[in-house]
Amino acid sequence: WALAQDSTGFLWAGTEEGLYRYDGRAWKAFGIRDGLPSSFVEGLQVDDRGDLWAATYHGLARLDRGRFRTVEPSQGLPAQPVTALASGAGFPLWVGTQEGPFRLEADGRFHRASGWPGGAVTALWTRPGVPFLYAAARLEGRTRLFRFEGARWAAVAAAPRMAGEKIDALAVDGRGGVWARSAGTLFRRLPGEGCLAAVPAPPMGQKGHLYVDGSGRLWGPSVEGLLRQGNGGLERMGGREGFPA
């Protein structure tokens, strides 16, 4: 479900059956015995202070000296599944929940993002140093996309098709293109375009994922191989490139 590299260089992989850390030689498993509130890991995020956070089906946890510490309701975050994480837009951590987005503020507590238009968060995207955030939400069976900047939320225009699909991942590439992904459809808005629209791409299977590399290029897995953003559009990497299809 999720990948992240922490500030010390370890690679972390979150799955439905636990969290795994790779040190360059072997994988080490982490689970409930190591402090995670659930072994079902939905997302991972390293914040701008270098802390690793894990979003799980039973709440949020932070890695602290080799163990995970669950964020309790007394710290401002409701006890429910965490659906998305992001770091940026003026805050060290944003947390997506069924009640909307929460953020970690200067007092060390989580606060509900003010002005949220409504809906359960399904995806978030920002990064450290970026002044804005994108959020996808489901409300009354429909998907809506929002942009947060300067303490205000604004609706983002999208093709009608998006309303019927649950968005699992959001990303902004190095050219400023905005991407949204469901399990079956990839949506994109290039700079200067009016709304996000579906682009030809094979489905992803159970859940959509998107990644942007250090050069600003978009990547995403699919049922037909790995997709990579190229100069002429999306390229599929499969057996010819040495990647298993």
Coordinates of C-alpha atoms in Angstrom, one line a residue:
W1 CA 0.0 0.0 0.0
A2 CA 2.7 2.6 0.9
L3 CA 6.4 3.3 0.6
A4 CA 8.6 5.9 2.4
Q5 CA 12.3 6.5 3.1
D6 CA 13.1 7.9 6.5
S7 CA 15.7 10.4 7.5
T8 CA 18.3 7.7 8.3
G9 CA 17.9 6.0 4.9
F10 CA 15.8 3.0 5.8
L11 CA 13.1 2.1 3.3
W12 CA 9.6 1.3 4.8
A13 CA 6.8 -0.6 3.1
G14 CA 3.3 -0.6 4.5
T15 CA 1.0 -3.6 3.7
E16 CA -2.3 -5.1 4.8
E17 CA -0.3 -7.5 7.0
G18 CA 2.1 -5.1 8.7
L19 CA 4.9 -2.7 8.2
Y20 CA 8.4 -3.7 7.0
R21 CA 11.8 -1.9 7.1
Y22 CA 14.6 -2.6 4.7
D23 CA 18.2 -1.8 5.7
G24 CA 19.8 -2.7 2.4
R25 CA 20.2 -6.4 3.2
A26 CA 17.0 -7.7 4.8
W27 CA 13.5 -6.8 5.8
K28 CA 12.3 -6.5 9.4
A29 CA 8.6 -6.7 10.3
F30 CA 6.8 -4.3 12.6
G31 CA 3.3 -5.0 13.9
I32 CA 1.0 -4.5 16.9
R33 CA 3.7 -5.9 19.2
D34 CA 5.9 -2.9 18.2
G35 CA 3.2 -0.4 19.0
L36 CA 1.2 -0.1 15.8
P37 CA -2.5 0.2 16.5
S38 CA -3.3 -2.1 13.5
S39 CA -1.3 -4.2 11.1
F40 CA -3.3 -2.8 8.2
V41 CA -1.1 0.1 7.1
E42 CA -2.8 2.6 4.7
G43 CA -0.1 5.2 4.3
L44 CA 3.4 6.4 5.4
Q45 CA 4.8 9.9 5.7
V46 CA 8.1 11.4 6.8
D47 CA 7.4 14.9 8.1
D48 CA 9.6 18.0 7.7
R49 CA 11.3 17.2 11.1
G50 CA 12.2 13.7 10.0
D51 CA 9.6 11.8 12.0
L52 CA 8.0 8.7 10.4
W53 CA 4.2 8.4 10.7
A54 CA 2.1 5.4 9.9
A55 CA -1.6 5.6 8.9
T56 CA -3.5 2.5 10.0
Y57 CA -7.0 1.1 10.0
H58 CA -7.2 1.8 13.8
G59 CA -5.4 5.2 13.9
L60 CA -2.1 7.1 13.6
A61 CA 1.3 6.2 15.0
R62 CA 4.7 7.8 15.1
L63 CA 8.0 6.0 15.3
D64 CA 9.8 6.9 18.5
R65 CA 13.2 5.3 19.3
G66 CA 12.4 2.0 17.6
R67 CA 8.8 1.7 18.7
F68 CA 5.5 3.2 17.4
R69 CA 3.5 5.4 19.6
T70 CA -0.3 5.7 18.9
V71 CA -1.8 9.1 18.8
E72 CA -4.6 9.2 21.4
P73 CA -7.9 11.1 21.1
S74 CA -6.6 13.3 23.9
Q75 CA -4.1 14.6 21.4
G76 CA -6.9 15.9 19.2
L77 CA -7.3 13.1 16.6
P78 CA -10.4 11.0 16.6
A79 CA -10.1 7.3 17.1
Q80 CA -10.9 6.0 13.6
P81 CA -9.2 4.8 10.4
V82 CA -6.6 7.2 8.9
T83 CA -6.9 7.3 5.2
A84 CA -4.1 9.6 4.0
L85 CA -1.0 11.6 5.2
A86 CA 0.9 14.5 3.8
S87 CA 3.5 17.0 5.0
G88 CA 3.6 20.6 3.7
A89 CA 1.4 23.7 3.1
G90 CA 2.6 25.2 6.3
F91 CA 2.1 22.2 8.6
P92 CA 4.4 19.3 9.5
L93 CA 1.6 16.8 9.1
W94 CA -1.9 16.5 7.5
V95 CA -4.1 13.6 8.4
G96 CA -7.1 12.4 6.4
T97 CA -10.0 10.9 8.2
Q98 CA -13.7 10.2 7.8
E99 CA -14.4 13.5 9.6
G100 CA -12.2 15.5 7.2
P101 CA -8.6 16.6 7.4
F102 CA -6.7 17.3 10.6
R103 CA -3.3 18.9 11.0
L104 CA -0.5 18.9 13.5
E105 CA -0.1 22.4 14.8
A106 CA 2.5 24.4 16.8
D107 CA 1.0 23.3 20.1
G108 CA 1.8 19.7 19.4
R109 CA -1.8 18.8 19.0
F110 CA -4.0 17.8 16.1
H111 CA -6.7 20.2 15.0
R112 CA -9.5 19.9 12.5
A113 CA -8.7 22.0 9.4
S114 CA -10.9 25.0 9.6
G115 CA -13.3 25.8 6.7
W116 CA -13.3 22.2 5.4
P117 CA -16.2 22.0 2.8
G118 CA -17.1 18.5 4.0
G119 CA -16.7 14.8 3.3
A120 CA -14.5 11.9 4.2
V121 CA -10.9 12.3 3.0
T122 CA -9.6 9.6 0.6
A123 CA -6.4 11.2 -0.6
L124 CA -4.0 14.1 0.2
W125 CA -1.1 15.7 -1.6
T126 CA 1.5 18.4 -0.6
R127 CA 5.2 18.4 0.2
P128 CA 7.5 20.4 2.4
G129 CA 8.1 23.9 1.0
V130 CA 4.9 23.8 -1.1
P131 CA 2.3 26.4 0.0
F132 CA -0.8 24.5 -1.1
L133 CA -2.5 21.1 -0.6
Y134 CA -4.9 19.0 -2.6
A135 CA -7.5 16.8 -1.0
A136 CA -10.0 14.3 -2.4
A137 CA -13.2 13.6 -0.5
R138 CA -16.3 11.5 -0.7
L139 CA -19.6 13.1 0.3
E140 CA -23.0 11.6 -0.2
G141 CA -21.6 9.1 -2.6
R142 CA -19.8 11.6 -4.8
T143 CA -16.1 12.5 -5.1
R144 CA -15.0 16.1 -4.8
L145 CA -11.5 17.6 -5.1
F146 CA -10.3 20.7 -3.2
R147 CA -7.2 22.9 -3.1
F148 CA -6.1 24.6 0.2
E149 CA -3.9 27.7 0.1
G150 CA -3.8 30.8 2.3
A151 CA -6.3 29.4 4.8
R152 CA -9.0 28.9 2.2
W153 CA -10.4 25.8 0.5
A154 CA -11.4 26.0 -3.2
A155 CA -13.2 23.4 -5.3
V156 CA -11.2 22.0 -8.2
A157 CA -13.0 21.4 -11.5
A158 CA -13.0 17.8 -12.7
A159 CA -14.8 15.8 -15.4
P160 CA -18.2 14.4 -14.3
R161 CA -16.7 10.9 -14.5
M162 CA -14.6 11.6 -11.4
A163 CA -17.6 12.1 -9.2
G164 CA -18.5 8.4 -9.4
E165 CA -15.0 7.1 -8.5
K166 CA -13.1 7.0 -5.2
I167 CA -9.8 8.8 -5.6
D168 CA -7.0 6.9 -3.8
A169 CA -4.0 9.1 -4.8
L170 CA -3.1 12.6 -5.8
A171 CA 0.1 14.1 -7.1
V172 CA 1.6 17.2 -8.7
D173 CA 4.4 16.6 -11.2
G174 CA 7.4 18.8 -11.8
R175 CA 5.7 20.7 -14.6
G176 CA 2.7 21.6 -12.4
G177 CA 0.4 19.0 -13.8
V178 CA -2.2 17.7 -11.3
W179 CA -3.0 14.0 -11.2
A180 CA -5.7 11.9 -9.5
R181 CA -6.0 8.2 -9.5
S182 CA -8.7 5.7 -8.7
A183 CA -8.4 2.0 -9.0
G184 CA -9.7 2.1 -12.6
T185 CA -9.0 5.6 -14.0
L186 CA -6.2 8.2 -14.2
F187 CA -7.2 11.9 -14.3
R188 CA -4.9 14.8 -15.2
R189 CA -5.0 18.5 -15.5
L190 CA -2.1 20.2 -17.3
P191 CA -1.1 23.8 -16.5
G192 CA -3.6 26.1 -18.3
E193 CA -6.3 23.5 -18.6
G194 CA -9.7 24.0 -17.0
C195 CA -10.4 20.7 -15.3
L196 CA -9.1 17.3 -14.6
A197 CA -10.0 14.8 -17.3
A198 CA -9.5 11.1 -17.8
V199 CA -6.4 10.0 -19.7
P200 CA -5.8 6.7 -21.4
A201 CA -4.2 4.3 -18.9
P202 CA -4.6 0.7 -17.9
P203 CA -6.4 0.1 -14.5
M204 CA -4.4 -0.3 -11.3
G205 CA -6.4 -3.1 -9.7
Q206 CA -7.6 -2.8 -6.1
K207 CA -6.3 0.7 -5.3
G208 CA -4.6 3.6 -7.1
H209 CA -1.1 4.7 -6.3
L210 CA 1.0 7.6 -7.7
Y211 CA 4.6 8.7 -7.0
V212 CA 6.7 11.6 -8.2
D213 CA 10.5 11.1 -8.4
G214 CA 13.2 13.6 -7.6
S215 CA 13.2 14.9 -11.2
G216 CA 9.4 15.6 -11.0
R217 CA 8.4 12.7 -13.2
L218 CA 5.2 10.8 -12.3
W219 CA 5.2 7.0 -11.8
G220 CA 2.4 4.6 -11.1
P221 CA 1.8 0.8 -11.1
S222 CA -0.9 -0.8 -13.3
V223 CA -2.2 -4.3 -14.2
E224 CA -0.2 -4.0 -17.4
G225 CA 3.2 -2.9 -15.9
L226 CA 4.8 0.2 -14.5
L227 CA 3.7 3.5 -15.9
R228 CA 6.1 6.4 -16.3
Q229 CA 5.5 10.0 -17.4
G230 CA 7.5 10.7 -20.6
N231 CA 7.8 13.7 -23.0
G232 CA 5.1 12.3 -25.2
G233 CA 2.7 11.1 -22.5
L234 CA 2.6 7.9 -20.4
E235 CA 5.0 5.1 -21.1
R236 CA 4.5 1.5 -20.0
M237 CA 7.5 -0.3 -18.7
G238 CA 7.2 -4.1 -19.0
G239 CA 9.2 -7.1 -20.0
R240 CA 11.2 -5.4 -22.7
E241 CA 12.6 -3.0 -20.1
G242 CA 13.3 -5.8 -17.7
F243 CA 10.3 -5.1 -15.5
P244 CA 7.8 -8.0 -14.9
A245 CA 4.6 -7.3 -16.6

